[in-house]
Coordinates of C-alpha atoms in Angstrom, one line a residue:
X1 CA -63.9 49.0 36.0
X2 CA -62.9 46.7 38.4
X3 CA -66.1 44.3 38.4
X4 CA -66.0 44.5 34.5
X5 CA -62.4 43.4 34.5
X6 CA -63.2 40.6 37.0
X7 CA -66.3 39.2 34.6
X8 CA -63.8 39.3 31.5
X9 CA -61.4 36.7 33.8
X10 CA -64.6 34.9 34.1
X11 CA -65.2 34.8 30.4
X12 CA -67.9 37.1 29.9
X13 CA -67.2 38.0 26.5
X14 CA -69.9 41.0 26.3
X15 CA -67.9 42.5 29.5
X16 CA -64.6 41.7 27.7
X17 CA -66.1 43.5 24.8
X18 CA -67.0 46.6 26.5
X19 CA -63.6 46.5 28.6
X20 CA -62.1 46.9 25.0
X21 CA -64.5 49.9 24.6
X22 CA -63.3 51.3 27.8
X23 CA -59.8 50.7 27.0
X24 CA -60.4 52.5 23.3
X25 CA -61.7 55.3 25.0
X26 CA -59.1 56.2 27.5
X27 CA -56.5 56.1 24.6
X28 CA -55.3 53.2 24.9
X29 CA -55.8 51.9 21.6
X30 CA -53.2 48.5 22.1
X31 CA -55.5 47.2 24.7
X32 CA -58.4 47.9 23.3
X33 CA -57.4 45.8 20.4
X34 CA -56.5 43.0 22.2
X35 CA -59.6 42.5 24.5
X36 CA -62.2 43.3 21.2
X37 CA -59.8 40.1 19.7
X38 CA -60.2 38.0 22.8
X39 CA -63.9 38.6 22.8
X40 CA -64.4 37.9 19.2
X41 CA -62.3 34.5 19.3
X42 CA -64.9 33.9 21.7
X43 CA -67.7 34.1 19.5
X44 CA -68.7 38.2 20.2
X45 CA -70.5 39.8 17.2
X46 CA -70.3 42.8 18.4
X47 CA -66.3 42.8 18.8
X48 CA -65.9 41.3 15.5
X49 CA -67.3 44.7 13.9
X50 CA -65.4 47.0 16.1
X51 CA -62.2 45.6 15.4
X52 CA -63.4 45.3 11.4
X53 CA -64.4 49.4 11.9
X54 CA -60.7 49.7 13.5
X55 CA -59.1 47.8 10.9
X56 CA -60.6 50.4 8.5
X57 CA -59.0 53.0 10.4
X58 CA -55.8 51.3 10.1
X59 CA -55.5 50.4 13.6
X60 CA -55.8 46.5 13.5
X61 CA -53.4 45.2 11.5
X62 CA -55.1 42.4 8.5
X63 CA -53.4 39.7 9.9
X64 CA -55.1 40.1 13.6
X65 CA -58.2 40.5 11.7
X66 CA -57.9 37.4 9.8
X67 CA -57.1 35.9 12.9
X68 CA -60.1 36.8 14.9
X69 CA -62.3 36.2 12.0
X70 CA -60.9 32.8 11.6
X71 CA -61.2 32.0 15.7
X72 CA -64.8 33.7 15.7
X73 CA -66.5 31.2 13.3
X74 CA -65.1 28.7 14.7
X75 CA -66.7 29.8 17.9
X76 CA -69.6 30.2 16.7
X77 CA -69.9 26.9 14.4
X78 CA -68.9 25.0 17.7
X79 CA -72.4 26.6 19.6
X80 CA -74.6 25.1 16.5
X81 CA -75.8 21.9 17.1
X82 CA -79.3 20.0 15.5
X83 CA -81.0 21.1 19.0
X84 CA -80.0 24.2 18.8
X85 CA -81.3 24.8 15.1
X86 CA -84.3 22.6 16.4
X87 CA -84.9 25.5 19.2
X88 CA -84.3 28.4 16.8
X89 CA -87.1 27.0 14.5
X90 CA -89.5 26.7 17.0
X91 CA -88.8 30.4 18.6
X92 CA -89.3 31.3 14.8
X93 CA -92.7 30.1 14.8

């Protein structure tokens, strides 16, 4: 726990992701939902659809979700770029 809370710090948002797992899973449901919304506003997929699967469970309130939505495009539209697209085209091939 202590190494995955130490790459979160560092902004590794797969292993803020999974602390929020963690966190869910040991009950603490508050926490959880506030590393899943870090790691989305950081561009994290996978966080995104837990906290949408939470916000079906009436955990996440719709404003948080909005929220995170909002900061996770953004994240992601600032990691596009003509090289990038470029690169994505060729790996297609």
């Amino acid at each position: 726990l202590h190494h995955l809370e130490e790459a979160a710090i560092g902004g590794h948002t797969f292993a803020r992701h999974n602390l929020g797992i963690m966190e869910g899973k040991n009950g603490r449901p508050d926490r959880a939902v506030k590393h899943l919304i870090i790691a989305a506003k950081l561009g994290q997929d996978q966080s995104l659809s837990s906290l949408r699967r939470l916000y079906a469970e009436g955990i996440v309130s719709k404003e948080d979700l909005a929220g995170a939505l909002r900061a996770h495009q953004s994240a992601v539209d600032a990691t596009k770029s003509p090289q990038r697209e470029e690169a994505a085209k060729f790996d297609a091939e």
